Coordinates of N, CA and C in Angstrom, one line a residue:
M1 N -2.0 9.3 -12.1 CA -1.4 8.1 -11.5 C -1.3 7.0 -12.6
K2 N -0.2 6.4 -12.7 CA 0.0 5.3 -13.7 C 0.6 4.1 -13.0
I3 N -0.1 3.0 -13.1 CA 0.4 1.7 -12.5 C 1.4 1.1 -13.5
S4 N 2.6 0.8 -12.9 CA 3.7 0.2 -13.7 C 3.4 -1.3 -14.1
T5 N 4.2 -1.8 -15.0 CA 4.1 -3.2 -15.3 C 4.3 -4.1 -14.1
R6 N 5.1 -3.7 -13.2 CA 5.4 -4.4 -12.0 C 4.0 -4.6 -11.2
G7 N 3.3 -3.6 -11.0 CA 2.0 -3.7 -10.4 C 1.0 -4.5 -11.1
R8 N 0.9 -4.3 -12.4 CA -0.1 -5.0 -13.3 C 0.3 -6.5 -13.3
Y9 N 1.6 -6.8 -13.5 CA 2.0 -8.2 -13.5 C 1.8 -8.9 -12.1
A10 N 2.0 -8.1 -11.1 CA 1.8 -8.7 -9.7 C 0.3 -9.1 -9.6
L11 N -0.6 -8.3 -10.1 CA -2.0 -8.7 -10.0 C -2.2 -10.0 -10.9
R12 N -1.6 -10.0 -12.0 CA -1.8 -11.2 -12.9 C -1.2 -12.5 -12.2
V13 N -0.1 -12.3 -11.6 CA 0.5 -13.5 -10.8 C -0.4 -13.9 -9.7
M14 N -0.9 -13.0 -9.0 CA -1.8 -13.4 -7.9 C -3.0 -14.0 -8.4
I15 N -3.6 -13.5 -9.4 CA -4.8 -14.2 -10.0 C -4.5 -15.6 -10.5
D16 N -3.3 -15.7 -11.2 CA -2.9 -17.0 -11.7 C -2.8 -18.0 -10.6
I17 N -2.1 -17.7 -9.5 CA -1.9 -18.6 -8.4 C -3.3 -18.9 -7.8
A18 N -4.1 -17.9 -7.6 CA -5.4 -18.1 -7.0 C -6.3 -19.1 -7.9
E19 N -6.2 -18.9 -9.2 CA -7.1 -19.7 -10.1 C -6.6 -21.2 -10.1
Q20 N -5.5 -21.5 -9.7 CA -5.0 -22.9 -9.7 C -5.8 -23.7 -8.6
C21 N -6.4 -23.0 -7.6 CA -7.2 -23.6 -6.6 C -6.6 -24.8 -6.0
S22 N -5.3 -24.7 -5.7 CA -4.5 -25.8 -5.2 C -3.8 -25.4 -3.9
S23 N -3.7 -26.4 -3.1 CA -2.9 -26.2 -1.9 C -1.4 -26.5 -2.2
N24 N -1.2 -27.0 -3.4 CA 0.2 -27.2 -3.9 C 0.9 -25.9 -4.3
Y25 N 2.2 -26.0 -4.4 CA 2.9 -24.8 -4.9 C 2.9 -24.8 -6.4
I26 N 2.7 -23.6 -6.9 CA 2.6 -23.4 -8.4 C 4.0 -22.9 -8.9
R27 N 4.5 -23.7 -9.8 CA 5.8 -23.4 -10.4 C 5.9 -22.0 -11.1
L28 N 6.9 -21.3 -10.8 CA 7.1 -20.0 -11.5 C 7.1 -20.1 -13.0
K29 N 7.8 -21.2 -13.5 CA 7.9 -21.4 -14.9 C 6.5 -21.5 -15.5
D30 N 5.6 -22.2 -14.8 CA 4.2 -22.4 -15.3 C 3.5 -21.1 -15.4
I31 N 3.7 -20.3 -14.4 CA 3.0 -18.9 -14.3 C 3.6 -18.1 -15.5
S32 N 4.9 -18.1 -15.7 CA 5.6 -17.4 -16.7 C 5.0 -17.7 -18.1
E33 N 4.8 -19.0 -18.3 CA 4.3 -19.5 -19.6 C 2.8 -19.0 -19.8
R34 N 2.0 -19.2 -18.8 CA 0.6 -18.8 -18.9 C 0.4 -17.3 -19.0
Q35 N 1.2 -16.6 -18.3 CA 1.0 -15.1 -18.3 C 1.9 -14.4 -19.3
D36 N 2.8 -15.1 -20.0 CA 3.7 -14.5 -21.0 C 4.5 -13.4 -20.4
I37 N 5.1 -13.7 -19.2 CA 5.9 -12.7 -18.5 C 7.3 -13.4 -18.3
S38 N 8.3 -12.7 -18.5 CA 9.7 -13.3 -18.4 C 9.9 -13.8 -17.0
L39 N 10.6 -15.0 -16.9 CA 10.8 -15.6 -15.7 C 11.6 -14.7 -14.7
K40 N 12.6 -14.0 -15.3 CA 13.5 -13.1 -14.5 C 12.6 -12.0 -13.8
Y41 N 11.7 -11.4 -14.6 CA 10.9 -10.3 -14.1 C 9.9 -10.9 -13.0
L42 N 9.4 -12.1 -13.3 CA 8.5 -12.7 -12.3 C 9.2 -13.0 -11.0
E43 N 10.5 -13.4 -11.1 CA 11.3 -13.6 -9.9 C 11.3 -12.4 -9.0
S44 N 11.5 -11.2 -9.6 CA 11.6 -10.0 -8.8 C 10.2 -9.6 -8.2
I45 N 9.2 -9.9 -8.9 CA 7.8 -9.6 -8.4 C 7.5 -10.6 -7.3
T46 N 7.7 -11.9 -7.5 CA 7.3 -12.8 -6.5 C 8.2 -12.6 -5.2
S47 N 9.4 -12.2 -5.4 CA 10.2 -11.9 -4.2 C 9.6 -10.8 -3.4
M48 N 9.1 -9.7 -4.0 CA 8.4 -8.7 -3.3 C 7.1 -9.2 -2.6
L49 N 6.4 -10.0 -3.3 CA 5.1 -10.5 -2.8 C 5.4 -11.5 -1.6
S50 N 6.5 -12.2 -1.8 CA 6.8 -13.2 -0.7 C 7.3 -12.5 0.5
K51 N 8.2 -11.5 0.4 CA 8.7 -10.8 1.5 C 7.6 -10.1 2.3
S52 N 6.6 -9.7 1.6 CA 5.5 -9.0 2.3 C 4.5 -10.0 2.9
G53 N 4.6 -11.2 2.6 CA 3.8 -12.2 3.2 C 2.5 -12.5 2.4
L54 N 2.4 -12.0 1.2 CA 1.2 -12.2 0.4 C 1.2 -13.6 -0.2
I55 N 2.4 -14.1 -0.6 CA 2.5 -15.5 -1.1 C 3.7 -16.2 -0.3
E56 N 3.7 -17.5 -0.4 CA 4.7 -18.3 0.3 C 5.4 -19.0 -0.8
G57 N 6.7 -19.0 -0.7 CA 7.5 -19.7 -1.8 C 8.4 -20.8 -1.2
V58 N 8.6 -21.8 -2.0 CA 9.5 -22.9 -1.7 C 10.4 -23.2 -2.9
H59 N 11.7 -23.3 -2.6 CA 12.6 -23.6 -3.7 C 12.9 -25.1 -3.8
G60 N 13.4 -25.5 -5.0 CA 13.7 -26.9 -5.2 C 12.6 -27.7 -5.8
H61 N 12.8 -29.0 -5.9 CA 11.8 -29.9 -6.5 C 10.5 -29.8 -5.8
G62 N 9.4 -29.6 -6.5 CA 8.1 -29.5 -6.0 C 7.9 -28.1 -5.4
G63 N 8.8 -27.2 -5.7 CA 8.7 -25.8 -5.2 C 7.8 -24.9 -6.0
G64 N 7.7 -23.7 -5.6 CA 6.9 -22.8 -6.3 C 6.2 -21.8 -5.3
Y65 N 5.1 -21.3 -5.7 CA 4.4 -20.3 -4.8 C 3.0 -20.6 -4.6
K66 N 2.4 -20.2 -3.5 CA 1.0 -20.3 -3.2 C 0.6 -19.1 -2.4
L67 N -0.7 -18.9 -2.4 CA -1.3 -17.8 -1.6 C -1.2 -18.1 -0.1
T68 N -1.1 -17.1 0.7 CA -1.1 -17.3 2.2 C -2.5 -17.1 2.8
K69 N -3.4 -16.5 2.0 CA -4.8 -16.3 2.4 C -5.7 -16.7 1.3
K70 N -7.0 -16.6 1.6 CA -8.0 -16.8 0.5 C -8.1 -15.6 -0.4
P71 N -8.4 -15.8 -1.7 CA -8.4 -14.7 -2.6 C -9.3 -13.5 -2.2
E72 N -10.4 -13.8 -1.5 CA -11.3 -12.7 -1.0 C -10.7 -11.9 0.1
E73 N -9.6 -12.3 0.7 CA -8.9 -11.6 1.8 C -7.8 -10.7 1.3
Y74 N -7.5 -10.7 0.1 CA -6.5 -9.8 -0.5 C -7.2 -8.6 -1.2
T75 N -6.8 -7.4 -0.8 CA -7.3 -6.2 -1.5 C -6.4 -5.9 -2.7
I76 N -6.9 -5.3 -3.7 CA -6.1 -4.9 -4.8 C -5.2 -3.8 -4.3
G77 N -5.7 -3.0 -3.4 CA -4.8 -1.9 -2.8 C -3.6 -2.4 -2.2
E78 N -3.7 -3.5 -1.4 CA -2.5 -3.9 -0.7 C -1.5 -4.5 -1.7
I79 N -1.9 -5.2 -2.7 CA -1.0 -5.7 -3.7 C -0.3 -4.6 -4.5
L80 N -1.1 -3.6 -4.9 CA -0.5 -2.5 -5.6 C 0.5 -1.6 -4.7
R81 N 0.1 -1.4 -3.5 CA 1.0 -0.6 -2.6 C 2.3 -1.4 -2.4
I82 N 2.3 -2.7 -2.4 CA 3.6 -3.4 -2.2 C 4.4 -3.3 -3.4
T83 N 3.8 -3.3 -4.6 CA 4.6 -3.3 -5.8 C 4.9 -1.9 -6.3
E84 N 4.0 -1.0 -6.1 CA 4.1 0.4 -6.6 C 4.7 1.4 -5.5
G85 N 4.5 1.0 -4.3 CA 5.0 1.9 -3.2 C 4.0 2.9 -2.7
T86 N 3.3 3.5 -3.6 CA 2.3 4.5 -3.2 C 1.2 4.6 -4.4
L87 N 0.0 4.9 -4.0 CA -1.0 5.2 -5.0 C -1.4 6.7 -5.0
S88 N -0.5 7.5 -4.4 CA -0.7 8.9 -4.4 C -0.6 9.5 -5.8
P89 N -1.6 10.4 -6.1 CA -1.6 11.0 -7.4 C -0.6 12.2 -7.5
V90 N -0.1 12.7 -6.3 CA 0.9 13.8 -6.3 C 1.9 13.5 -5.1
S91 N 3.1 14.0 -5.3 CA 4.1 13.6 -4.4 C 3.9 14.2 -3.0
C92 N 3.2 15.3 -2.8 CA 3.0 15.9 -1.5 C 2.1 15.1 -0.6
L93 N 1.4 14.1 -1.2 CA 0.5 13.2 -0.4 C 1.2 11.9 0.0
E94 N 2.4 11.7 -0.6 CA 3.1 10.4 -0.3 C 3.5 10.4 1.2
C95 N 3.5 9.2 1.7 CA 3.9 9.0 3.1 C 5.4 9.5 3.3
G96 N 5.6 10.3 4.3 CA 6.9 10.8 4.6 C 7.3 12.0 3.8
A97 N 6.4 12.5 2.9 CA 6.8 13.7 2.1 C 7.0 14.9 3.0
K98 N 7.9 15.7 2.6 CA 8.1 16.9 3.4 C 6.9 17.9 3.2
V99 N 6.6 18.6 4.2 CA 5.5 19.5 4.2 C 5.7 20.6 3.1
C100 N 4.8 20.8 2.3 CA 4.8 21.8 1.2 C 4.7 23.2 1.8
Q101 N 5.5 24.1 1.4 CA 5.3 25.5 1.9 C 4.0 26.2 1.5
R102 N 3.4 25.6 0.4 CA 2.2 26.2 -0.1 C 0.9 25.5 0.4
E103 N 1.1 24.5 1.3 CA 0.0 23.7 1.7 C -1.2 24.5 2.2
S104 N -1.0 25.5 3.0 CA -2.1 26.3 3.6 C -2.8 27.2 2.5
I105 N -2.2 27.4 1.4 CA -2.8 28.3 0.4 C -3.1 27.5 -1.0
C106 N -2.7 26.3 -1.0 CA -2.8 25.5 -2.2 C -4.3 25.3 -2.6
R107 N -4.6 25.7 -3.8 CA -6.0 25.6 -4.2 C -6.3 24.2 -4.8
T108 N -5.3 23.5 -5.1 CA -5.5 22.2 -5.7 C -5.4 21.0 -4.7
L109 N -4.8 21.3 -3.6 CA -4.6 20.2 -2.6 C -5.9 19.5 -2.2
P110 N -7.0 20.2 -1.9 CA -8.3 19.5 -1.6 C -8.7 18.5 -2.7
M111 N -8.5 18.9 -3.9 CA -8.9 18.0 -5.1 C -8.0 16.8 -5.0
W112 N -6.7 16.9 -4.9 CA -5.8 15.8 -4.8 C -6.1 14.9 -3.7
K113 N -6.4 15.4 -2.5 CA -6.8 14.6 -1.4 C -8.0 13.8 -1.6
E114 N -9.0 14.4 -2.3 CA -10.2 13.7 -2.6 C -9.9 12.6 -3.6
L115 N -9.1 12.9 -4.6 CA -8.7 11.8 -5.6 C -8.0 10.7 -4.9
Y116 N -7.1 11.0 -4.0 CA -6.3 10.0 -3.3 C -7.2 9.1 -2.5
K117 N -8.2 9.7 -1.8 CA -9.2 9.0 -1.0 C -10.0 8.1 -1.9
T118 N -10.4 8.6 -3.1 CA -11.2 7.8 -4.0 C -10.4 6.6 -4.6
I119 N -9.2 6.8 -4.9 CA -8.3 5.7 -5.4 C -8.2 4.6 -4.3
N120 N -7.8 5.1 -3.1 CA -7.7 4.1 -2.0 C -9.0 3.3 -1.7
T121 N -10.1 4.1 -1.7 CA -11.4 3.4 -1.4 C -11.7 2.4 -2.5
F122 N -11.5 2.8 -3.7 CA -11.7 1.9 -4.9 C -10.9 0.6 -4.8
F123 N -9.6 0.7 -4.7 CA -8.7 -0.4 -4.6 C -8.8 -1.2 -3.3
N124 N -9.2 -0.6 -2.2 CA -9.3 -1.3 -1.0 C -10.7 -2.0 -0.8
T125 N -11.6 -1.7 -1.7 CA -12.9 -2.4 -1.6 C -13.1 -3.5 -2.7
H126 N -12.0 -3.7 -3.5 CA -12.0 -4.8 -4.5 C -10.9 -5.8 -4.2
T127 N -11.3 -7.0 -4.3 CA -10.4 -8.1 -3.9 C -9.9 -8.9 -5.1
L128 N -8.9 -9.7 -4.8 CA -8.4 -10.6 -5.8 C -9.5 -11.5 -6.3
A129 N -10.4 -11.9 -5.4 CA -11.5 -12.8 -5.8 C -12.4 -12.1 -6.9
D130 N -12.5 -10.7 -6.7 CA -13.3 -10.0 -7.7 C -12.6 -10.1 -9.1
L131 N -11.3 -10.1 -9.2 CA -10.6 -10.1 -10.4 C -10.7 -11.5 -11.1
M132 N -11.0 -12.5 -10.3 CA -11.1 -13.9 -10.8 C -12.4 -14.1 -11.5
I133 N -13.4 -13.3 -11.3 CA -14.7 -13.4 -12.0 C -14.5 -13.3 -13.5
K134 N -15.1 -14.2 -14.3 CA -14.9 -14.2 -15.7 C -16.2 -13.8 -16.4
A135 N -17.1 -13.1 -15.8 CA -18.4 -12.7 -16.4 C -18.1 -11.6 -17.4
P136 N -19.0 -11.6 -18.5 CA -18.8 -10.6 -19.5 C -18.9 -9.1 -19.1
D137 N -19.8 -8.9 -18.1 CA -20.0 -7.5 -17.6 C -19.6 -7.5 -16.1
L138 N -18.5 -6.9 -15.9 CA -17.9 -6.9 -14.5 C -18.1 -5.6 -13.8
G139 N -19.1 -4.8 -14.2 CA -19.4 -3.5 -13.5 C -18.2 -2.6 -13.6
Y140 N -17.5 -2.3 -12.5 CA -16.4 -1.4 -12.4 C -15.3 -1.9 -13.3
F141 N -15.2 -3.2 -13.5 CA -14.1 -3.7 -14.3 C -14.5 -3.9 -15.8
N142 N -15.5 -3.1 -16.2 CA -15.9 -3.2 -17.6 C -14.8 -2.8 -18.6
A143 N -14.4 -3.6 -19.5 CA -13.3 -3.4 -20.4 C -13.6 -2.2 -21.4
S144 N -14.9 -1.8 -21.5 CA -15.2 -0.7 -22.4 C -14.8 0.7 -21.9
L145 N -14.5 0.8 -20.6 CA -14.1 2.1 -20.0 C -12.8 2.6 -20.5

């Protein structure tokens, strides 16, 4: 499984908005500058996040984006599923995938199912608030891994 720039940048956008600790709307231009992400790419990401209800956007003077919930109420899994579509390590486990002819005899399917469960458990038990922690040793989020 590989998370695309869209998923990684969506997490950065959500963290940036959350760290502003404001009930005001955060301008996309400001996020773009802080995160060094093109404004055009951010527009497509924030559109996805807004349509899914994770952020709220307002256009015009004083406009921008803000969270719709507290940072601890967002799981990393929900953010990534919105931007990535699936966290499945193999296509046969994706939602709506046609049944594989080899499913009953597949020697690797149990392994893929276990990995998929592990991925979902990991991302569903970590929140946006966890990513906001700036401690040198973040346990699971240790940069040395």
